[in-house]
Coordinates of C-alpha atoms in Angstrom, one line a residue:
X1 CA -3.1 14.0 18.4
X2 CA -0.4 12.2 19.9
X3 CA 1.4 10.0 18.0
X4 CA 3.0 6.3 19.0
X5 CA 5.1 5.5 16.3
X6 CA 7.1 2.4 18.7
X7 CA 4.2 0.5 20.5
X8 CA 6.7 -1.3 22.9
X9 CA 10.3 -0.7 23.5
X10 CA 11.7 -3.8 25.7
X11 CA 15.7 -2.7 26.2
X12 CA 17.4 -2.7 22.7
X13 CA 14.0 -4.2 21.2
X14 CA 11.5 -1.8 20.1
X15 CA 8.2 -2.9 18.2
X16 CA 6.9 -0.3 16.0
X17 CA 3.2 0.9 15.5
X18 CA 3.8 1.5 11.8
X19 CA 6.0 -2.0 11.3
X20 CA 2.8 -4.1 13.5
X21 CA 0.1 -2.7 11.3
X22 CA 2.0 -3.2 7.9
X23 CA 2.6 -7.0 9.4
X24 CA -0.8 -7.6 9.7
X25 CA -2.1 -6.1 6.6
X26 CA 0.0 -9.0 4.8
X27 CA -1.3 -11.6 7.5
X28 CA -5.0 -10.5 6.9
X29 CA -3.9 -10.3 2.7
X30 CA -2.4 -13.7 3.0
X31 CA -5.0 -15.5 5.5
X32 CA -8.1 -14.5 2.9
X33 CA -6.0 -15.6 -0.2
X34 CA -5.2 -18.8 1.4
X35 CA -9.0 -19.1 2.2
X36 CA -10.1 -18.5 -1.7
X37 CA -7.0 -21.5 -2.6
X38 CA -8.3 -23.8 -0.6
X39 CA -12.2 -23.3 -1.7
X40 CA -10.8 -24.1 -5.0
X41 CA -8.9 -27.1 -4.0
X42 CA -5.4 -25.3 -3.7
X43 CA -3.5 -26.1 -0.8
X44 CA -2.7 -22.8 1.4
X45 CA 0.9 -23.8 1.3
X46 CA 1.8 -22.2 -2.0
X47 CA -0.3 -18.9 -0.9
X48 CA 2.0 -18.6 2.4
X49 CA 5.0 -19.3 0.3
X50 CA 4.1 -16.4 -2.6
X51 CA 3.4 -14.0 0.9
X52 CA 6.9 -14.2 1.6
X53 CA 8.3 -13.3 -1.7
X54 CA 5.7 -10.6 -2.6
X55 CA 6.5 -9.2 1.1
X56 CA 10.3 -9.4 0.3
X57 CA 10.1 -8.1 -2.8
X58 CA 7.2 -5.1 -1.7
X59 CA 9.6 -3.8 0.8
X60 CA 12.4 -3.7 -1.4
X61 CA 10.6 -2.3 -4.1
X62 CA 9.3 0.5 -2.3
X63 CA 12.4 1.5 -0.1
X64 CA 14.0 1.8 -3.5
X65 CA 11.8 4.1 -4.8
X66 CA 11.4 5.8 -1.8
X67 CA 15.8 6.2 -1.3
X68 CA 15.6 7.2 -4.8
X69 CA 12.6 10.0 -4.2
X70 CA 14.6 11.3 -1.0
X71 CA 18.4 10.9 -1.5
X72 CA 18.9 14.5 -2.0
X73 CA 16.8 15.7 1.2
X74 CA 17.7 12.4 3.7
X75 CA 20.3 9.9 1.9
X76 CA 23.1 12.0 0.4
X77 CA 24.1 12.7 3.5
X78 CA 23.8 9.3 5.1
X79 CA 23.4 6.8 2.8
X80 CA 23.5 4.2 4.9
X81 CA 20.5 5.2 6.9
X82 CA 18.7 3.7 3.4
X83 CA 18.8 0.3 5.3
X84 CA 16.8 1.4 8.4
X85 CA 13.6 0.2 6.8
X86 CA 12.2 -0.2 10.3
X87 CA 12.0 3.7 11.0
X88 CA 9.6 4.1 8.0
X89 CA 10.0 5.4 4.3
X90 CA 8.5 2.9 2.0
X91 CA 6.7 3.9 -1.4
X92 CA 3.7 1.9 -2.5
X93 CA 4.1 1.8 -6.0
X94 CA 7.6 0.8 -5.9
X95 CA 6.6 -2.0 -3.6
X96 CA 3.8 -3.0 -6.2
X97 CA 6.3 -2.5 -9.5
X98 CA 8.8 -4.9 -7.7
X99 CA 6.3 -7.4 -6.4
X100 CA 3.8 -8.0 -9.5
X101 CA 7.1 -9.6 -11.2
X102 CA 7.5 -11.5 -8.7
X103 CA 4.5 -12.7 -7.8
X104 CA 4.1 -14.0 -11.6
X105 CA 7.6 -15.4 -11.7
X106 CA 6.3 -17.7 -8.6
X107 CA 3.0 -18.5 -9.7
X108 CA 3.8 -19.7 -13.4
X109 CA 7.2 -21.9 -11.8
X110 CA 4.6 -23.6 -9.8
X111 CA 2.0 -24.0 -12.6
X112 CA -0.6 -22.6 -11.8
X113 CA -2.9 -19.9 -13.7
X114 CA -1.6 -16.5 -12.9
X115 CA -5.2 -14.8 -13.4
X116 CA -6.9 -17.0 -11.2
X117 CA -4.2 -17.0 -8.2
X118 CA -4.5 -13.2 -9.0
X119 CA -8.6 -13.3 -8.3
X120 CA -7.7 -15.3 -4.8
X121 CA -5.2 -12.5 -3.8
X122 CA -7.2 -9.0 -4.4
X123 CA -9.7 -8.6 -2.2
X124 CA -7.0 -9.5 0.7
X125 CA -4.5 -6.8 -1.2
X126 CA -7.1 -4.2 -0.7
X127 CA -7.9 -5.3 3.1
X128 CA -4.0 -5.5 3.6
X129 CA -3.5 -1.6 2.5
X130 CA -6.3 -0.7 4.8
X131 CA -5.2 -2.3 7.5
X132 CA -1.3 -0.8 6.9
X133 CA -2.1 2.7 6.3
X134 CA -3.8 2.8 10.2
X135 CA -0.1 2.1 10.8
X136 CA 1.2 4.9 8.8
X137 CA -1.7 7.3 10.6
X138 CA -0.3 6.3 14.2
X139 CA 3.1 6.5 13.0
X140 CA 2.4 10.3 11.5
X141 CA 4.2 9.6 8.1
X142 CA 2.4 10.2 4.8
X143 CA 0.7 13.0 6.1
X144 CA -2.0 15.3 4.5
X145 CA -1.8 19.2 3.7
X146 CA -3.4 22.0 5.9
X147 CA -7.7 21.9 6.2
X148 CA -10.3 23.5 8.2
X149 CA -12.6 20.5 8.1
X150 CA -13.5 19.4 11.6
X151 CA -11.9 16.3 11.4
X152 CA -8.8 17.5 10.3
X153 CA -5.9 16.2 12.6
X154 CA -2.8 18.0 15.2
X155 CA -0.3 15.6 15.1
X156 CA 2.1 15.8 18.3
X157 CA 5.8 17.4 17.0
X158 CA 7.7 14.8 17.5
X159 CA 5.9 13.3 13.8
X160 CA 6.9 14.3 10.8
X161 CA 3.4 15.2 10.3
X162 CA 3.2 17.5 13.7
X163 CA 7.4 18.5 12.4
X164 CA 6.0 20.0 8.8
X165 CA 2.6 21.4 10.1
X166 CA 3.1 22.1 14.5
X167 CA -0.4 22.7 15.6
X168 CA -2.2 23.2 12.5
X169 CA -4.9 20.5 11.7
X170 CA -4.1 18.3 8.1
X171 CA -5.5 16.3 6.4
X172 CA -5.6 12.4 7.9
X173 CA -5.3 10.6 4.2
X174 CA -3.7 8.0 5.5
X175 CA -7.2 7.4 6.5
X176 CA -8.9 8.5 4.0
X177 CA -6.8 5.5 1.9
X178 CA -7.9 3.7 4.5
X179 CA -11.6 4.0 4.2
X180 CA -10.9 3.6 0.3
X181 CA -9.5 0.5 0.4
X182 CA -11.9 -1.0 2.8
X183 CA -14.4 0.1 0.5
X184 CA -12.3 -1.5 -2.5
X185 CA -12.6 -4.9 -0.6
X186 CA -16.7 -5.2 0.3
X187 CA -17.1 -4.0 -3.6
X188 CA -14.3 -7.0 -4.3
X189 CA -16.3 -9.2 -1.9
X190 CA -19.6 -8.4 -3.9
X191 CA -18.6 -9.5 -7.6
X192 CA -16.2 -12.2 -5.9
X193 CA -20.1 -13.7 -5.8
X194 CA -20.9 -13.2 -9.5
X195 CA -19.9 -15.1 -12.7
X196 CA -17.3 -13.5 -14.8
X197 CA -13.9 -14.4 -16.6
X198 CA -10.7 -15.5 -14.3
X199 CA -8.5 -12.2 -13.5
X200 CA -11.6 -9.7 -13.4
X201 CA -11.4 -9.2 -9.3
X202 CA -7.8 -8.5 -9.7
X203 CA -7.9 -6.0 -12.8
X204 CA -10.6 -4.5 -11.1
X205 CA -8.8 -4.1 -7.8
X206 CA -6.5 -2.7 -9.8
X207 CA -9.0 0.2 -11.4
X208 CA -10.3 1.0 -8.1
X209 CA -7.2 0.9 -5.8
X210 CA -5.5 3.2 -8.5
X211 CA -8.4 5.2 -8.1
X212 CA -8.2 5.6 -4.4
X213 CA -4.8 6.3 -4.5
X214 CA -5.0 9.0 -7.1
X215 CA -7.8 11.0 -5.3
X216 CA -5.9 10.7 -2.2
X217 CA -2.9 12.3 -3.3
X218 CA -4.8 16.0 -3.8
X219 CA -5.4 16.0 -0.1
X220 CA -1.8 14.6 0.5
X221 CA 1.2 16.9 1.3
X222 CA 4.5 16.5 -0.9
X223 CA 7.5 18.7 -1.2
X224 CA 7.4 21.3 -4.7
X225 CA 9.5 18.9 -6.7
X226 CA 6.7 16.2 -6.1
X227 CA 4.7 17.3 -9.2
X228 CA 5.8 15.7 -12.3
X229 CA 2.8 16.9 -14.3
X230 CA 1.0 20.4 -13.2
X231 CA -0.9 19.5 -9.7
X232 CA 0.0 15.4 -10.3
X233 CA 2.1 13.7 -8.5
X234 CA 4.6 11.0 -9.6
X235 CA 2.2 8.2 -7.9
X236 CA -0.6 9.8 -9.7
X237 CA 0.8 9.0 -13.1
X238 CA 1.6 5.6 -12.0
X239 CA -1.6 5.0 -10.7
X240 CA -3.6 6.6 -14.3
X241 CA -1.0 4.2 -16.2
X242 CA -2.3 0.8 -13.9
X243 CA -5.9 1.8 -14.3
X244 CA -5.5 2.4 -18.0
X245 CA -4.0 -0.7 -18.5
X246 CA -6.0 -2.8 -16.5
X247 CA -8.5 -1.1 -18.3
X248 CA -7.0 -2.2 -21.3
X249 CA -6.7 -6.1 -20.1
X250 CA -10.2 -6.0 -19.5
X251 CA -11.3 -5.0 -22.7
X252 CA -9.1 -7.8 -24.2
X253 CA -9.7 -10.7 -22.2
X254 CA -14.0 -10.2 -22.5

């Protein structure tokens, strides 16, 4: 399959495929979040000021953890390439570690109930990771391992899918995340309709998107010293400790 990774490239100006799609994951995120304020009398204002921050602090976060995951293979030799957060290289739990802090920090300075501002912003979380990872697909990064399924994917060379694996059909989990987060938001959408206790949508995005993420990673390829725990991954621990502890919060706050 060939890849576009820059969608336009006008002189010195490039737009790229993966940068687009991640952009308008967090418009479509913020756009339904600032639809839930205002059918609860918020204005939308304060939902397009907390996109910002939890966009500032989601790329930060996860280019963080992703220098810190790579240094030895890309960064020790170049550190400064570490600030080229355009060409791709972002984590998602390290976004999501960095953000959550902030997003709380935000909400409670403007007085407002964290657990209900939490319920507006799920479902448009879960829509916002769908929508990114088509980004990462087109872009070739956060490729899957080797399949004979029929819809496994070629990705052109010039990828670092089509780089690792030249010819040989892999897994497309980007999409597969993809379909599991889309799938996340209709089943968001659905109990968005019945009665239950502020915070519930948002601890059970977090269940299910931890859930996605955590199956996705067995079809996903990762260097050797990417598994922390026997065939887990570092991102599959993370994602067993949010479940657990959403788990937790639910059980609590019944």
């Amino acid at each position: 399959m060939k890849v576009y990774p820059i969608l336009v490239r006008i002189g010195p100006l490039e737009i790229r495929t993966w940068g687009l799609f991640v952009m308008l994951g967090f418009i479509a995120g913020a756009y339904w979040a600032a639809r839930e304020a205002r059918r609860s009398g918020q204005s939308p204002s304060f939902i397009y000021d907390l996109t910002f921050y939890i966009i500032l602090a989601s790329i930060i976060g996860s280019r963080i953890f992703f220098v810190i995951e790579k240094w030895g293979e890309i960064f020790s030799r170049n550190p400064l390439k570490a600030l080229a957060v355009w060409e791709g290289g972002l984590i998602f739990f390290g976004g999501v570690i960095l953000a959550i802090p902030t997003a709380i920090y935000f909400i409670r300075k403007k007085g407002l109930n964290t657990w209900k501002v939490g319920d507006w912003i799920a479902p448009g979380f879960a829509l916002g990771i769908a929508i990114g990872r088509i980004g990462c697909f087109f872009n070739g990064c956060c490729f899957g391992k080797p399949t004979d399924l029929p819809w496994g994917v070629i990705f052109s060379p010039e990828s670092a899918a089509g780089a690792q694996f030249p010819g040989i059909p892999i897994h497309p989990t980007q999409l597969y995340e993809s379909i599991g987060e889309l799938i996340v938001f209709f089943v968001l959408l659905y109990l968005r309709g019945k009665k239950h206790r502020e915070g519930f949508l948002l601890l059970t995005f977090a269940v299910l998107g931890s859930l996605v993420r955590f199956i996705d990673d067995f079809f996903r390829y990762y260097e050797p010293g990417a598994y922390v725990l026997g065939p887990l991954t570092f991102n599959q621990l993370i994602s067993v400790a949010i479940a657990l502890t959403a788990v937790f919060l639910m059980a609590r706050r019944r």
